[in-house]
mmCIF file of C-alpha atoms in Angstrom:
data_model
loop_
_atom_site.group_PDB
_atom_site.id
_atom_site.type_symbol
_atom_site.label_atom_id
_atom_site.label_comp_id
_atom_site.label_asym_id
_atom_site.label_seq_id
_atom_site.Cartn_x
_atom_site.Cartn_y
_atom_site.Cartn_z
ATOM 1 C CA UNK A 17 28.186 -10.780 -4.093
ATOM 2 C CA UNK A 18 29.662 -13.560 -1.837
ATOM 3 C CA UNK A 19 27.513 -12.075 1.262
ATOM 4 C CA UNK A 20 23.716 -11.892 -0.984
ATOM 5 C CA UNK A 21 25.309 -15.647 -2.112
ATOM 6 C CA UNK A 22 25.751 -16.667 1.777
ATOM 7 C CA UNK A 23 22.112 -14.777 2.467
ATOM 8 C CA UNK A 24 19.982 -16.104 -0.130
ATOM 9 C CA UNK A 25 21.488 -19.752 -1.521
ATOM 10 C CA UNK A 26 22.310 -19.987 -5.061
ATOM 11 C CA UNK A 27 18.620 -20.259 -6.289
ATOM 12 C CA UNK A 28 17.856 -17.348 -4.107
ATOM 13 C CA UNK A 29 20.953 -15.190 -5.723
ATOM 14 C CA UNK A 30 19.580 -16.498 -9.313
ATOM 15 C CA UNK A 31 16.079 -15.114 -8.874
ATOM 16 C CA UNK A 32 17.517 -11.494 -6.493
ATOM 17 C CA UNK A 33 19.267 -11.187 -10.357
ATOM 18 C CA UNK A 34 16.513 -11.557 -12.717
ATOM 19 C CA UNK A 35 14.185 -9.346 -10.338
ATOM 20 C CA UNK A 36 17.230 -6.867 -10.539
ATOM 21 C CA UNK A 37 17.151 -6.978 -14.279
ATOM 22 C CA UNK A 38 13.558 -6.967 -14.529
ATOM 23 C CA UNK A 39 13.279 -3.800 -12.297
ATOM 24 C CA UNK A 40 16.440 -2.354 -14.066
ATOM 25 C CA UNK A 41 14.576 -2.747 -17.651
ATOM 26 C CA UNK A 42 10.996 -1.913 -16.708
ATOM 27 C CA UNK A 43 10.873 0.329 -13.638
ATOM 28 C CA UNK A 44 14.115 1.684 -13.348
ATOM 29 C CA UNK A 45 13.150 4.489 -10.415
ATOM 30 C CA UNK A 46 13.049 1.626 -8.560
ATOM 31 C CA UNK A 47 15.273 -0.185 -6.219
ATOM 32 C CA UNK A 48 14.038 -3.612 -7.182
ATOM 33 C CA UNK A 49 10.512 -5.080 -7.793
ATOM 34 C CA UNK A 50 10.219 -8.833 -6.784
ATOM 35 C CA UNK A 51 8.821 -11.460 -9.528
ATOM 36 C CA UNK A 52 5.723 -12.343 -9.712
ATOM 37 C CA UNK A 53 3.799 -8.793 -9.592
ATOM 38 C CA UNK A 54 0.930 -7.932 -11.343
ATOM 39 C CA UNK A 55 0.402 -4.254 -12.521
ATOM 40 C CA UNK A 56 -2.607 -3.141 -14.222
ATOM 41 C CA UNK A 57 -2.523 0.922 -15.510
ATOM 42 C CA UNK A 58 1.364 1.145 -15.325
ATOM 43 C CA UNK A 59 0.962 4.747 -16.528
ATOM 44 C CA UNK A 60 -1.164 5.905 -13.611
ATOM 45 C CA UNK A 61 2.255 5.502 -10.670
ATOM 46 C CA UNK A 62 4.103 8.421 -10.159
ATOM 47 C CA UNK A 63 7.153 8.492 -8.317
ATOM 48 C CA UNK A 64 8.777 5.177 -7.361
ATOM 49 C CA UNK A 65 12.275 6.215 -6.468
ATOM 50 C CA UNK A 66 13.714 3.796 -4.447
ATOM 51 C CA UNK A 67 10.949 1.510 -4.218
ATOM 52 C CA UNK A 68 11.124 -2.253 -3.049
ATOM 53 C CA UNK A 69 8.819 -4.707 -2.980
ATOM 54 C CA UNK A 70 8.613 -8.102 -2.014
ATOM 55 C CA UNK A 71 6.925 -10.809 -4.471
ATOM 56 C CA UNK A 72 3.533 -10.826 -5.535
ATOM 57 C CA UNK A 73 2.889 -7.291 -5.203
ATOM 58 C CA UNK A 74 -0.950 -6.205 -7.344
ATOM 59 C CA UNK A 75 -2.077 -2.563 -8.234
ATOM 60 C CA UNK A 76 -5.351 -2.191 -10.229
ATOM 61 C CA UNK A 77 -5.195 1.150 -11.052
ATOM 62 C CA UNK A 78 -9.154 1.659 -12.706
ATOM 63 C CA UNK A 79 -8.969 3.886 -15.752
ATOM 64 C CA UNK A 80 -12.330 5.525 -16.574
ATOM 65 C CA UNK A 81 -13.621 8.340 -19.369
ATOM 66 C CA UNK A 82 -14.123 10.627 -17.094
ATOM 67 C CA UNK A 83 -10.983 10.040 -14.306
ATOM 68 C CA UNK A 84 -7.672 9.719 -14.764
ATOM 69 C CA UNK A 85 -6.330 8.349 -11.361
ATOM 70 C CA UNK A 86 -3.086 7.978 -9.753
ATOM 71 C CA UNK A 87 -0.724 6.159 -7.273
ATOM 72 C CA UNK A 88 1.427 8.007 -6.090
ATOM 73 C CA UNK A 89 4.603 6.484 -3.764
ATOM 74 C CA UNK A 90 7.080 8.503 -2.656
ATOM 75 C CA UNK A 91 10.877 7.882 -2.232
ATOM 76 C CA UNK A 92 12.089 5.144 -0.425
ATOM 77 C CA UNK A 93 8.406 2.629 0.314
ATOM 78 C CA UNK A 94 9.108 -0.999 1.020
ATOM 79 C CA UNK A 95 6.233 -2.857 0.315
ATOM 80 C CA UNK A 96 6.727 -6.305 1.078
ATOM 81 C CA UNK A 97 4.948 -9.859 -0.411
ATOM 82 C CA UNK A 98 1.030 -9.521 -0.938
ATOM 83 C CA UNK A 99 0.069 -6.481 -0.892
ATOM 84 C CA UNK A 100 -2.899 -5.316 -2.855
ATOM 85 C CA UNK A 101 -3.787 -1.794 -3.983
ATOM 86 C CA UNK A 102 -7.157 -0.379 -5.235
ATOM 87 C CA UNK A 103 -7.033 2.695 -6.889
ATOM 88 C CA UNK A 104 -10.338 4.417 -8.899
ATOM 89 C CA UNK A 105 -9.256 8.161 -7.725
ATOM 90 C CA UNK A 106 -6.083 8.624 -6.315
ATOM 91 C CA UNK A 107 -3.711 7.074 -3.458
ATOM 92 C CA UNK A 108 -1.033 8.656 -2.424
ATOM 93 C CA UNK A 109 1.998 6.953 -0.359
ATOM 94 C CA UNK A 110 4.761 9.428 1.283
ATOM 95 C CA UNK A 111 8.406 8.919 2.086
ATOM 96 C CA UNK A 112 9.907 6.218 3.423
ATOM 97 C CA UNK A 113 6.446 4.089 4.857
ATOM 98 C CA UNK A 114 6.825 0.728 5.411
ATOM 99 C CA UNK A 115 4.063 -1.712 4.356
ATOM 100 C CA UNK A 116 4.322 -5.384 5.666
ATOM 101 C CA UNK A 117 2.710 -8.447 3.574
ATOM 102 C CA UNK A 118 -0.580 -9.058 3.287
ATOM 103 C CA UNK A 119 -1.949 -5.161 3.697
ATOM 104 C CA UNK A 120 -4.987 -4.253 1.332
ATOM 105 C CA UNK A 121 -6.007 -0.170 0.446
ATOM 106 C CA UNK A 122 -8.348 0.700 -1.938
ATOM 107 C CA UNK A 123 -9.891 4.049 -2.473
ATOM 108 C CA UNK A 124 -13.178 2.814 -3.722
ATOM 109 C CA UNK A 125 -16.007 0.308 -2.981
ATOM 110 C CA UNK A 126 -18.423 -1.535 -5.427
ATOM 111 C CA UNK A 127 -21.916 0.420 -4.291
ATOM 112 C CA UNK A 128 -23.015 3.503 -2.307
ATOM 113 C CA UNK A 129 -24.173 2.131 1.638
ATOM 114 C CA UNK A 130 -24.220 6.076 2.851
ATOM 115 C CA UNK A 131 -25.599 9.356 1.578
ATOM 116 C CA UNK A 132 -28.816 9.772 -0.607
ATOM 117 C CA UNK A 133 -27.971 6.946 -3.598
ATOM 118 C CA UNK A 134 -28.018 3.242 -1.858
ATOM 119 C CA UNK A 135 -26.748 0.099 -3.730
ATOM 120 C CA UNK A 136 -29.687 -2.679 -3.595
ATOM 121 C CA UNK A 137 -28.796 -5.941 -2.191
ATOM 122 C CA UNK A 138 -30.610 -7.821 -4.962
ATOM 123 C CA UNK A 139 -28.043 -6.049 -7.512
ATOM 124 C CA UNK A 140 -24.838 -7.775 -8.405
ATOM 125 C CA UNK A 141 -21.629 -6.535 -6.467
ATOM 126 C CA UNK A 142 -19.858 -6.126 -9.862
ATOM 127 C CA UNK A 143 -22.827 -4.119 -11.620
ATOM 128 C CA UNK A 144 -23.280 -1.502 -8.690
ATOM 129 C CA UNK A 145 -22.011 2.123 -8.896
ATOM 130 C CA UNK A 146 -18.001 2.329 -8.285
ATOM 131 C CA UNK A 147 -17.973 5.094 -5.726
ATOM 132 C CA UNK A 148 -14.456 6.682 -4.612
ATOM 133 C CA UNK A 149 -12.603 8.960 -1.622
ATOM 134 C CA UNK A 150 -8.703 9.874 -1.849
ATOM 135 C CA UNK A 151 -6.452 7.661 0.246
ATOM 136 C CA UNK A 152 -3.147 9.778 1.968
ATOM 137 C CA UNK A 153 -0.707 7.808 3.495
ATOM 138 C CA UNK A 154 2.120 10.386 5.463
ATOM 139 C CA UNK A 155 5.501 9.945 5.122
ATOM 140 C CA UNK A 156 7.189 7.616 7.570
ATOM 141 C CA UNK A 157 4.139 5.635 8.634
ATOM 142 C CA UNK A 158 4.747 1.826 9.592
ATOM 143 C CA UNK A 159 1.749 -0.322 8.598
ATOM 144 C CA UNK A 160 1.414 -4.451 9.761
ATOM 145 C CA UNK A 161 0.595 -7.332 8.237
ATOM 146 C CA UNK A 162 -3.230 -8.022 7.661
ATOM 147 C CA UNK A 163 -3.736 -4.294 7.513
ATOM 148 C CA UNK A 164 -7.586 -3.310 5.194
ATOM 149 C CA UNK A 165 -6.976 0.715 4.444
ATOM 150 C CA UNK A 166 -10.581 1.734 3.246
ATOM 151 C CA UNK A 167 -11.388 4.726 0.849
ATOM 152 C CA UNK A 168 -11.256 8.393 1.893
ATOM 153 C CA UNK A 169 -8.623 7.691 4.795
ATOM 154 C CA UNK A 170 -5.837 9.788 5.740
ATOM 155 C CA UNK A 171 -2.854 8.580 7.881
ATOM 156 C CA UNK A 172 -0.784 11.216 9.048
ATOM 157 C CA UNK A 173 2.903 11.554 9.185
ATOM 158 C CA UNK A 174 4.948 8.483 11.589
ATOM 159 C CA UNK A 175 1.550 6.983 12.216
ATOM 160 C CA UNK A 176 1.696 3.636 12.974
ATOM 161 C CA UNK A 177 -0.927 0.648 12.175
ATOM 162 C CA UNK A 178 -1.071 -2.550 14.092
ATOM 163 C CA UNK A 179 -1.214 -5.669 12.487
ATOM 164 C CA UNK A 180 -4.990 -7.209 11.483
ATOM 165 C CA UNK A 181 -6.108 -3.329 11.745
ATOM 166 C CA UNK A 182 -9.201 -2.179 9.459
ATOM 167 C CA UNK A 183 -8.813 1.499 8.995
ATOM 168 C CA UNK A 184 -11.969 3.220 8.443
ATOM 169 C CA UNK A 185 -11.170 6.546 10.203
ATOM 170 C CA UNK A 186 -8.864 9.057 9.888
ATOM 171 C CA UNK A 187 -5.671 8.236 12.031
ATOM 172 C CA UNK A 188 -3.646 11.757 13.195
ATOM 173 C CA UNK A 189 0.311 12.174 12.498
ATOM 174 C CA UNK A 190 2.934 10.571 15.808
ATOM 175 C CA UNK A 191 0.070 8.250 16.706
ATOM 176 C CA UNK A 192 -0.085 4.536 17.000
ATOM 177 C CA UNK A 193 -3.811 2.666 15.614
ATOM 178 C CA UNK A 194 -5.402 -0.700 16.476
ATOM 179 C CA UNK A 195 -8.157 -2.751 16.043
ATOM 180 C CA UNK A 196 -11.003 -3.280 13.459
ATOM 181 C CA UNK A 197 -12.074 -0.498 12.978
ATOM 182 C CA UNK A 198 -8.959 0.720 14.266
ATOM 183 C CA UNK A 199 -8.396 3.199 17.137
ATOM 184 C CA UNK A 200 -5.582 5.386 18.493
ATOM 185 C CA UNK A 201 -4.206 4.118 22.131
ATOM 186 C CA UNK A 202 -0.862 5.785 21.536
ATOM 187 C CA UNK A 203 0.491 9.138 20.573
ATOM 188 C CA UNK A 204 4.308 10.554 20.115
ATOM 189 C CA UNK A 205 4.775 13.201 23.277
ATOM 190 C CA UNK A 206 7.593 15.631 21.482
ATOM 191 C CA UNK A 207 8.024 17.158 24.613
ATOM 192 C CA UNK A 208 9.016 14.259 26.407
ATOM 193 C CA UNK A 209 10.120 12.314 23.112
ATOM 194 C CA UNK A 210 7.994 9.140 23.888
ATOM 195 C CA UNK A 211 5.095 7.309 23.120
ATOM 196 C CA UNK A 212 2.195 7.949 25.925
ATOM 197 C CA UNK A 213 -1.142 6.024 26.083
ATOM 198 C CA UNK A 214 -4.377 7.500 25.270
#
């Protein structure tokens, strides 16, 4: 108690207590959930154990008549302030990732742009067809600050994002992604147990 005290100030130590109780009382899988957060479809997360996040986390989880979609986060994800999730379908986060502030994924977009049906730009954003793709995050994966994660991606296992990244592509498992859209310049050798360049 005296060392959180010494870390955080008094004020600090006041508010790491009510976000305690708050998490304690209303997610209690988790390890603590910072104050403010804003969580719309509560019964759509599974999982949860262990979770942390920092303040200000959102999840819009979409109900619909016909869907019934779900975020799933495995054991141990840190999420930390600002971070935004989108969910119409389904995301799924694994194992121990690491999400730093400011990162947006959504698994759906406001209009079709691809394929036969195409959105018109003289139609409001907000009226157009919601159209949705799965987002898998691996287990382990490390993703920066600024980081957009756009519907139907999947991150494999230890990947890691660079910060300011826009994900648009699938990124492979022991492989390191930058850029907008972002590309792989790294991978994990297991043979040689290091990172080589691409």
């Amino acid at each position: 108690m005296i060392k959180s005290l010494k870390i955080y100030g008094l004020f600090g130590f006041m508010r790491l207590i009510r976000d305690k109780l708050f998490t304690m009382l209303f997610y209690p899988k988790a390890r603590i959930i910072r104050l403010p957060v804003y969580i719309r479809g509560k019964k759509g997360i599974q999982g949860g154990e262990s979770l942390t996040t920092g303040v200000n986390l959102r999840i819009d989880i979409i109900n619909s008549e016909t869907i019934t979609p779900v975020l799933h986060i495995g054991k141990n994800v840190e999420f930390n302030d600002y971070v935004h999730i989108g969910v119409a379908v389904g995301i799924s986060i694994g194992d121990n990732t690491l999400i730093a502030s400011k990162v947006f994924i959504s698994d759906h977009n406001h209009g079709s742009y691809a394929g036969e049906i195409h959105s018109h730009p003289d139609e409001k954003p907000i009226d157009r067809v919601l159209t949705s793709k799965k987002v898998t995050i691996g287990k382990n994966v490390w993703i920066g600050e600024y980081v957009a994660i756009l519907p139907g991606i999947t991150i494999g296992d230890g990947a890691i994002i660079g910060a300011m990244s826009v994900v648009s592509r699938d990124i492979p498992a022991y492989s390191i992604a930058v850029g907008a859209p972002a590309r792989v310049i790294k991978k994990f050798d297991k043979t040689k147990s290091e990172w080589t360049s691409i």
